[in-house]
Coordinates of C-alpha atoms in Angstrom, one line a residue:
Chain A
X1 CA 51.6 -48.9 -2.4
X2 CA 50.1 -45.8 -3.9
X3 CA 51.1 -45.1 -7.1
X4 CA 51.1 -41.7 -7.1
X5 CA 55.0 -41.0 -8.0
X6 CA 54.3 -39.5 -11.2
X7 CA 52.6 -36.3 -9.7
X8 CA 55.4 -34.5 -9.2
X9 CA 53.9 -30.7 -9.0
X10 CA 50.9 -31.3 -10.0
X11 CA 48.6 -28.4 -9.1
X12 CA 46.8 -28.6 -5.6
X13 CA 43.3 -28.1 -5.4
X14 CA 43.8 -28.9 -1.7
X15 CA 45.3 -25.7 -0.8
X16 CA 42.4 -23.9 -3.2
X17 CA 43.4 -20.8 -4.2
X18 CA 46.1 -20.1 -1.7
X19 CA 48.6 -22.2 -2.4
X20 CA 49.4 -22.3 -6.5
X21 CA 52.5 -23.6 -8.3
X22 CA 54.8 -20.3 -8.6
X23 CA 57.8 -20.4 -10.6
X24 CA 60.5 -20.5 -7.9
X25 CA 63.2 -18.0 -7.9
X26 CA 66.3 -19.6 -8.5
X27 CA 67.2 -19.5 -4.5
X28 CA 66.1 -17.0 -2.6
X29 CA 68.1 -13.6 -3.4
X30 CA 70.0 -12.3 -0.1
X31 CA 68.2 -9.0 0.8
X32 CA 70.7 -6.0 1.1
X33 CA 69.2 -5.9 4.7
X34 CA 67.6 -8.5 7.0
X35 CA 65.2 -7.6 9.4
X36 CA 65.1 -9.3 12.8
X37 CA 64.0 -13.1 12.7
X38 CA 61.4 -13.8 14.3
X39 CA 60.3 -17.4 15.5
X40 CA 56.7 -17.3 14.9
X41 CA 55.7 -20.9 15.2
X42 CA 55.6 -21.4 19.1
X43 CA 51.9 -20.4 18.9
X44 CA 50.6 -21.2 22.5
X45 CA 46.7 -20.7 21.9
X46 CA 46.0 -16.8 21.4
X47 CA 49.1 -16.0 22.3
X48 CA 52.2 -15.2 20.2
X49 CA 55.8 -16.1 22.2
X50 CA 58.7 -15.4 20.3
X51 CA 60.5 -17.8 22.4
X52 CA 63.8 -19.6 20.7
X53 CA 64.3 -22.1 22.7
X54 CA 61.3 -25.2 21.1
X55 CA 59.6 -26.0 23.9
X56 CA 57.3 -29.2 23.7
X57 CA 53.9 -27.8 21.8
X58 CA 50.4 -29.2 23.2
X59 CA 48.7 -32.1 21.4
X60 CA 47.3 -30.1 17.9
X61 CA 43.9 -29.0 17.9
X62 CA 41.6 -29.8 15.0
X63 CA 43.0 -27.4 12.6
X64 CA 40.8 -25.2 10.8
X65 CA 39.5 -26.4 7.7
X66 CA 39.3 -22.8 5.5
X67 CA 42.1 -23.9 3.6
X68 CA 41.2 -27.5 2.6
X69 CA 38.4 -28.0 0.4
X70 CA 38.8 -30.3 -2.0
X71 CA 39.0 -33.7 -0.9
X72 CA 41.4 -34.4 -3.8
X73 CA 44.7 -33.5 -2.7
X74 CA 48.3 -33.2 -4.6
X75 CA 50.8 -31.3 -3.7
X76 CA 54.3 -32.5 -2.3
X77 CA 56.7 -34.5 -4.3
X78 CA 56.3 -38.3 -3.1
X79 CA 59.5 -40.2 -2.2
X80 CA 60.0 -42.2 -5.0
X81 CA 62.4 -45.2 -5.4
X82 CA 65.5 -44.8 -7.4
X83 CA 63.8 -46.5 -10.5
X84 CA 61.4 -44.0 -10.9
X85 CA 63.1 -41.1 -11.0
X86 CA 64.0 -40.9 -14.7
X87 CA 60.2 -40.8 -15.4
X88 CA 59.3 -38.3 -13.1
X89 CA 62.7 -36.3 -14.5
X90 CA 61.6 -36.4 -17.6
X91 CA 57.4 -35.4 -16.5
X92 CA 58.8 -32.3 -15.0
X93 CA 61.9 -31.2 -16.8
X94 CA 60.0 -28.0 -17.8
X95 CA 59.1 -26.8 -15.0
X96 CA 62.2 -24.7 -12.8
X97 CA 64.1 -26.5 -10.6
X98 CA 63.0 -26.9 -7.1
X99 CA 64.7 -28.6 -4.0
X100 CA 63.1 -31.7 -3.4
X101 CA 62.4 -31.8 -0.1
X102 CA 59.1 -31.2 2.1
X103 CA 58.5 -30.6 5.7
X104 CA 55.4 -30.4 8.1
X105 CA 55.4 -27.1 10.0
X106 CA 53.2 -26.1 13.0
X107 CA 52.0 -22.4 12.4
X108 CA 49.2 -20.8 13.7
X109 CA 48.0 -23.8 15.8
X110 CA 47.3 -25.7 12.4
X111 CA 50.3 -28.1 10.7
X112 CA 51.2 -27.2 6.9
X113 CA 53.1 -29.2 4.8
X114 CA 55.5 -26.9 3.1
X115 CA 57.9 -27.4 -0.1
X116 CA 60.4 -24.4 -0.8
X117 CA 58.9 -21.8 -3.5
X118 CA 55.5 -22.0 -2.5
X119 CA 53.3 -19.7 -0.2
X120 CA 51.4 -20.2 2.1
X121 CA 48.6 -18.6 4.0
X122 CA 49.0 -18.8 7.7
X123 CA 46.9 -17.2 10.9
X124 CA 48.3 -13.4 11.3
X125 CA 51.8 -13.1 12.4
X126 CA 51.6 -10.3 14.5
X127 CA 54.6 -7.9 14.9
X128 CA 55.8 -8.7 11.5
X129 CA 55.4 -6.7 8.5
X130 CA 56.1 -7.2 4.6
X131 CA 59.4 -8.7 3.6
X132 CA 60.2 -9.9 6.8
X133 CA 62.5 -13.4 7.3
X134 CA 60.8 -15.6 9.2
X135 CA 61.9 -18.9 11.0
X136 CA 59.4 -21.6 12.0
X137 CA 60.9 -23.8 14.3
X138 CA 58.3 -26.2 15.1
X139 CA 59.1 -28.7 12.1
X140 CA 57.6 -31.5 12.7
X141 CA 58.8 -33.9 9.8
X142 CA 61.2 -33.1 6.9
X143 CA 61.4 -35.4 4.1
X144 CA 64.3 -35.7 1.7
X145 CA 64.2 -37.9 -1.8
X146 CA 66.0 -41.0 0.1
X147 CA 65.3 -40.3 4.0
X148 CA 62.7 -39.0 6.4
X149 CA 63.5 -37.3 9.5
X150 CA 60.5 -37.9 11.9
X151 CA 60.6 -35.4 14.9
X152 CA 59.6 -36.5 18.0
X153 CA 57.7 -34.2 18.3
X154 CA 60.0 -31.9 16.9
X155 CA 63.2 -32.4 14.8
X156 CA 65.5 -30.6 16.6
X157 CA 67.5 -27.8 15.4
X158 CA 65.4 -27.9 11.8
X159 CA 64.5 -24.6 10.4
X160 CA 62.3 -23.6 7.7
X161 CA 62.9 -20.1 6.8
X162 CA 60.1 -18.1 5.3
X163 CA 59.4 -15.0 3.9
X164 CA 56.3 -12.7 4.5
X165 CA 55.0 -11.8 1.4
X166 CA 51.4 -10.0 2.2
X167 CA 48.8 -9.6 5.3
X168 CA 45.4 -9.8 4.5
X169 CA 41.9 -10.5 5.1
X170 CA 40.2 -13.7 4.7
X171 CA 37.3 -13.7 2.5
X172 CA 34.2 -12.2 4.1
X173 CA 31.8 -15.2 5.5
X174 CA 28.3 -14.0 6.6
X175 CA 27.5 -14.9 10.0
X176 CA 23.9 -15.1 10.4
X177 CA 22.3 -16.4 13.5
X178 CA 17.9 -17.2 13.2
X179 CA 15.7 -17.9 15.3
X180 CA 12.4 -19.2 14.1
X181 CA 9.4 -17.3 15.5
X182 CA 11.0 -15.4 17.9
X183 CA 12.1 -12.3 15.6
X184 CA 15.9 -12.8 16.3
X185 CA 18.2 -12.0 13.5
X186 CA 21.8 -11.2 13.5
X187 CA 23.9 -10.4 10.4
X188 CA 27.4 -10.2 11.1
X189 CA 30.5 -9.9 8.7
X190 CA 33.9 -11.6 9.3
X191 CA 37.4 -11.7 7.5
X192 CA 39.9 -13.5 9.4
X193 CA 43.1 -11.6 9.0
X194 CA 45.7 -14.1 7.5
X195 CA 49.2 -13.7 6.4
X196 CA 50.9 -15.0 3.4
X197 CA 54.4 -16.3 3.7
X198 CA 56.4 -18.1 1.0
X199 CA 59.0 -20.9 1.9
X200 CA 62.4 -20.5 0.8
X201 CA 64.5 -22.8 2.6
X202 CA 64.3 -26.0 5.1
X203 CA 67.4 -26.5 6.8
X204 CA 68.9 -28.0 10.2
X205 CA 67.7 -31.5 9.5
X206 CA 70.6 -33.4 8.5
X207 CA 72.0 -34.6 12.3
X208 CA 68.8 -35.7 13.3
X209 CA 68.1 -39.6 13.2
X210 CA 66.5 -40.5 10.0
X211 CA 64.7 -43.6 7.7
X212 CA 65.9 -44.3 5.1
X213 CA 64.7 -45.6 1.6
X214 CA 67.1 -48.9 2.3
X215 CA 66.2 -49.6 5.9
X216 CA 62.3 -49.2 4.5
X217 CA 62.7 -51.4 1.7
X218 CA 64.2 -54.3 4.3
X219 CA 61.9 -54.1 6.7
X220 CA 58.9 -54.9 4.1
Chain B
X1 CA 21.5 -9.2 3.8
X2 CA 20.5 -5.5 4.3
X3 CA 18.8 -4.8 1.0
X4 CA 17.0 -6.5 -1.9
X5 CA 19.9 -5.8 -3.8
X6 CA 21.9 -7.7 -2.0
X7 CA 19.6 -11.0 -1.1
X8 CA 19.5 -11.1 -4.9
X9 CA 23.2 -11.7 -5.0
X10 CA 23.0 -14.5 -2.1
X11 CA 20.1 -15.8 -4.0
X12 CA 22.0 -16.5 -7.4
X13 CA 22.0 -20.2 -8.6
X14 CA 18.5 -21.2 -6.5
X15 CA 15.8 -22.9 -8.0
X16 CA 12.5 -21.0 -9.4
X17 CA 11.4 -17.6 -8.1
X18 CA 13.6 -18.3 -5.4
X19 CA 16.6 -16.2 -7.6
X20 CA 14.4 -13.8 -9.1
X21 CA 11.6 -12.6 -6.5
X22 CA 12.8 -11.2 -3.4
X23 CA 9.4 -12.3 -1.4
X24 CA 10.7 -16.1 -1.8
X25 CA 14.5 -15.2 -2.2
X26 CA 14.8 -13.6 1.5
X27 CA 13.4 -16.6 3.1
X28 CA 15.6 -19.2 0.9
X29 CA 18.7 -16.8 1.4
X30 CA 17.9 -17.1 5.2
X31 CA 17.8 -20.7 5.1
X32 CA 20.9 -20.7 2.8
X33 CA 22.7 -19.2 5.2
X34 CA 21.5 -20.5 8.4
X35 CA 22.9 -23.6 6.7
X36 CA 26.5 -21.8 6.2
X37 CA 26.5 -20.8 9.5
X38 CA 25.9 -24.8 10.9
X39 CA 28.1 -26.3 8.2
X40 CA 31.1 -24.4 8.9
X41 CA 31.1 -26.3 12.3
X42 CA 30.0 -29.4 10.4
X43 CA 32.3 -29.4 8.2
X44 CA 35.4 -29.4 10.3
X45 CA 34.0 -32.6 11.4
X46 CA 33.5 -34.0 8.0
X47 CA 37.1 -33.3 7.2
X48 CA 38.3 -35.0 10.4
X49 CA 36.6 -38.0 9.9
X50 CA 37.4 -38.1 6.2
X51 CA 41.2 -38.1 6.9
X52 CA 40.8 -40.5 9.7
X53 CA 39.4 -42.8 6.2
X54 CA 42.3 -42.2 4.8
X55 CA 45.1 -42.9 7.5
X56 CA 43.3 -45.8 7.9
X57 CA 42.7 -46.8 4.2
X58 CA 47.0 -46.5 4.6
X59 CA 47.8 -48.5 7.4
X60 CA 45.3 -50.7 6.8
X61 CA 48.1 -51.8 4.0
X62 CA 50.1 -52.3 6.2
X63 CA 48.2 -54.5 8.4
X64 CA 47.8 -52.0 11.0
X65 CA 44.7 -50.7 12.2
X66 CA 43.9 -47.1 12.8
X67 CA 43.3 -47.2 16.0
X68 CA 46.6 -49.1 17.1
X69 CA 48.6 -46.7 14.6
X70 CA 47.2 -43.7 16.3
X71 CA 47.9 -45.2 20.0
X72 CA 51.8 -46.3 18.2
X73 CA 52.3 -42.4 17.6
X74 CA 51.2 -40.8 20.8
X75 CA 53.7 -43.3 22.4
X76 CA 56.4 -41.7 20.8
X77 CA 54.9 -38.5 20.9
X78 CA 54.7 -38.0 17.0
X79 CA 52.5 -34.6 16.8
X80 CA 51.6 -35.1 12.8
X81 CA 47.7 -34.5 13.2
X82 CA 45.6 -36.2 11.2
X83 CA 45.4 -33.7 7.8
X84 CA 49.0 -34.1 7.8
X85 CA 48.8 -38.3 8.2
X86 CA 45.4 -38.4 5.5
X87 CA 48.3 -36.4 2.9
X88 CA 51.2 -38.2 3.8
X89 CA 49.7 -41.7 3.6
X90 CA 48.4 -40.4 0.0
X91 CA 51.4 -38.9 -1.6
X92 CA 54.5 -40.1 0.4
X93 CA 54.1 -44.0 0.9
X94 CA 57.5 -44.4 2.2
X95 CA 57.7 -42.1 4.6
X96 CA 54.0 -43.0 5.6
X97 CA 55.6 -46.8 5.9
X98 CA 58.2 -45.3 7.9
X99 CA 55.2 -44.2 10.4
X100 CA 54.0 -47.6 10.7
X101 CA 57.1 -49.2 11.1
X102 CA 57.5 -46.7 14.3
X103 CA 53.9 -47.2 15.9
X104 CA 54.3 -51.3 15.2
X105 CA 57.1 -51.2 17.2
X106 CA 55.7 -48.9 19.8
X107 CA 52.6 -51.0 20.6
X108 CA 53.0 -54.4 20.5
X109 CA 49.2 -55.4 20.3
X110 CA 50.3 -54.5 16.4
X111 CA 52.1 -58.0 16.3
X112 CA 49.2 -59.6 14.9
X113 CA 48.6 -59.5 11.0
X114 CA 45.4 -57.8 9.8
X115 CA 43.5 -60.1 7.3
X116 CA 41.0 -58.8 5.3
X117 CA 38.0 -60.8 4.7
X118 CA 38.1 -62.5 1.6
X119 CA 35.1 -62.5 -0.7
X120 CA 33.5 -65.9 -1.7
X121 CA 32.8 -67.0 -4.4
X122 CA 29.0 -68.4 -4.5
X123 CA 28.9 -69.5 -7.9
X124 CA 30.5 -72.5 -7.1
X125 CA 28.1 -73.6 -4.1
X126 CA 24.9 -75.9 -4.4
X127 CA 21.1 -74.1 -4.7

C-alpha cells in the first residue's frame, strides 16, 4: 500500500501555481447577500446549461493538461487508518483546521479533485461574476476519513459549493505555425480565459451508499 | 516574435550565439517554438499515458490489470477519468482499493490472481 499517509497538506506542485495551500477561513463567512446559484458543472461541450436537474454527463474527454505539470503530485489528504492518525495529528497541528474530506468535481469538461479552502482554476464560467456562490453538481466521488462515496456516475444529491474569487486570462502561449521553404509564418497570441473559484463546502453525500474503512479492510 | 527585442527574450537560456546574436537566435527561437507549438499536443499524450502507468502500477497491487480495471469501471459507469484514477491510486489507497473491489466484481475475467514473474536467482545454477 502506498505509504503516503504522512502528507497530509503537503504543498502540490501538481496544481503549479494555481492551486497553493491558503490558510482557510475558519468556515466560510455567510455573505450579507447571496447572489443567484448557479449550477455551472453540467458543461455539455461549448455550451453552458444551467440545468438542476444532473443529467448523465458524456464519457470525459482527455482533460486539458495546462494545469498538471509536475509529474510529482500531492495534494488531498489520504484515507488513513485509525492508527495513523495521531502521527499525521501531530505533522499538521500547525497548520488551521480543515475539513477532511475531498471530492472529484467535473467542471469545465475536465475532473478536479477539490478539498474545501483551496482554489481552483476552472474553464470561464460565463454569466457569473466576482463573489458569486457557486454549486457544482457533477461530483463524482467524495471521500470522507472512514468512507468513500463512489457516484455512479454521479453521487446524487452531493454538492460542492464554491465561490468565484477572480476571472482571468491564462498565461499568453505563442502560437506559431512554420513552414519550411515555403515562406509561411504565423504568430499568434492566446490566453485562455479561466476563472478561479475557491471551495468552501462539500455537502449532500451522506445518504448515498458508501465503503467503508471496515468493509475494505475485510475484504483484503 | 515581431522584433529583435523580443526574439532576444525567447532566446534566453540557449546555447552559444544562439542567446546573444539575433542572426542565429531568430532561427533557434523559430525552432523553439515550432517545438511549443507540437508539444502542447504531445504532451496531452504523454500525460495520458503517464497516468495510465500509474493506475496500473495500483491495481497491479491488487492483482488486477489495467485493462480489466478499466473495463470493471465502465460497467458500472464510474466516470473518474484517468488524472483523477493516476492521483487517487497515489494518495488515497483505500478508496483506490475500494475501486478495485468494484471493477473485480464487475468483470469476472478479474477472478484470476495476477502473479508477477519472479526473478531467478542465477548464482546458484551450473556454468
Amino acid at each position: 500500500m502506498a505509504s503516503t499517509s504522512y502528507t497530509l497538506f503537503s504543498l502540490c506542485s501538481s496544481f503549479n501555481a494555481h492551486c497553493k495551500i491558503s490558510p482557510t477561513p475558519s468556515v466560510s463567512k455567510p455573505l450579507a447577500f447571496t447572489k443567484p446559484n448557479f449550477s455551472s458543472s453540467f458543461n455539455l461541450p461549448q455550451k453552458l446549461c444551467f440545468s438542476s436537474s444532473p443529467s448523465l454527463p458524456q464519457s470525459a474527454t482527455v482533460p486539458k493538461v495546462s494545469q498538471i505539470d509536475a509529474p510529482a503530485v500531492a495534494e488531498s489528504e489520504p484515507e488513513s487508518p485509525p492508527a495513523a492518525t495521531q502521527i499525521v495529528e501531530v505533522a499538521k497541528e500547525e497548520a488551521p483546521k480543515r475539513e477532511e474530506i475531498f471530492a472529484v468535481v467535473m467542471v469545465g469538461g475536465r475532473q478536479y479533485i477539490v478539498i474545501p479552502g483551496r482554489f481552483l482554476y476552472v474553464q470561464r464560467l460565463k454569466g457569473t461574476n466576482v463573489n458569486d456562490k457557486i454549486a457544482l453538481n457533477k461530483v463524482l466521488l467524495v471521500g470522507t476519513k472512514t468512507t468513500t462515496y463512489i457516484g455512479k456516475p454521479v453521487v446524487t444529491n452531493a454538492v460542492v459549493h464554491a465561490v468565484v474569487e477572480e476571472q482571468g486570462l491564462n498565461k499568453k502561449v505563442i502560437v506559431f505555425k512554420y513552414k519550411k521553404k515555403k515562406n509561411y509564418r504565423r504568430n499568434i497570441g492566446h490566453r485562455q480565459p479561466n476563472t478561479r473559484i475557491r471551495i468552501t463546502g462539500i455537502t449532500g453525500f451522506e445518504n448515498y451508499p458508501a465503503v467503508t474503512l471496515d468493509s475494505i479492510a475485510k475484504s483484503s | 516574435m515581431m522584433n529583435k527585442k523580443e526574439i532576444l527574450k525567447l532566446a534566453k537560456g540557449f546555447r552559444g550565439r544562439a542567446k546573444n546574436c539575433i542572426r542565429i537566435a531568430r532561427e533557434r527561437v523559430e525552432k523553439a517554438l515550432q517545438y511549443s507549438y507540437r508539444d502542447r499536443r504531445t504532451k496531452k499524450r504523454d500525460m495520458r499515458s503517464l497516468w495510465i502507468q500509474r493506475v496500473s502500477a495500483g491495481t497491479r497491487q491488487h492483482n488486477v490489470h489495467y485493462g480489466h480495471f478499466m473495463h470493471g469501471l465502465k460497467k458500472e459507469n464510474i466516470q473518474l477519468n484517468r488524472k483523477v484514477l493516476s492521483e487517487i491510486s497515489m494518495h488515497e489507497p483505500f478508496s483506490f482499493k475500494a475501486l478495485v473491489d468494484i471493477s473485480r466484481e464487475a468483470f469476472p475475467g478479474n477472478r484470476h490472481i495476477y502473479h508477477r514473474p519472479r526473478k531467478v536467482d542465477m548464482s546458484s545454477m551450473d556454468a
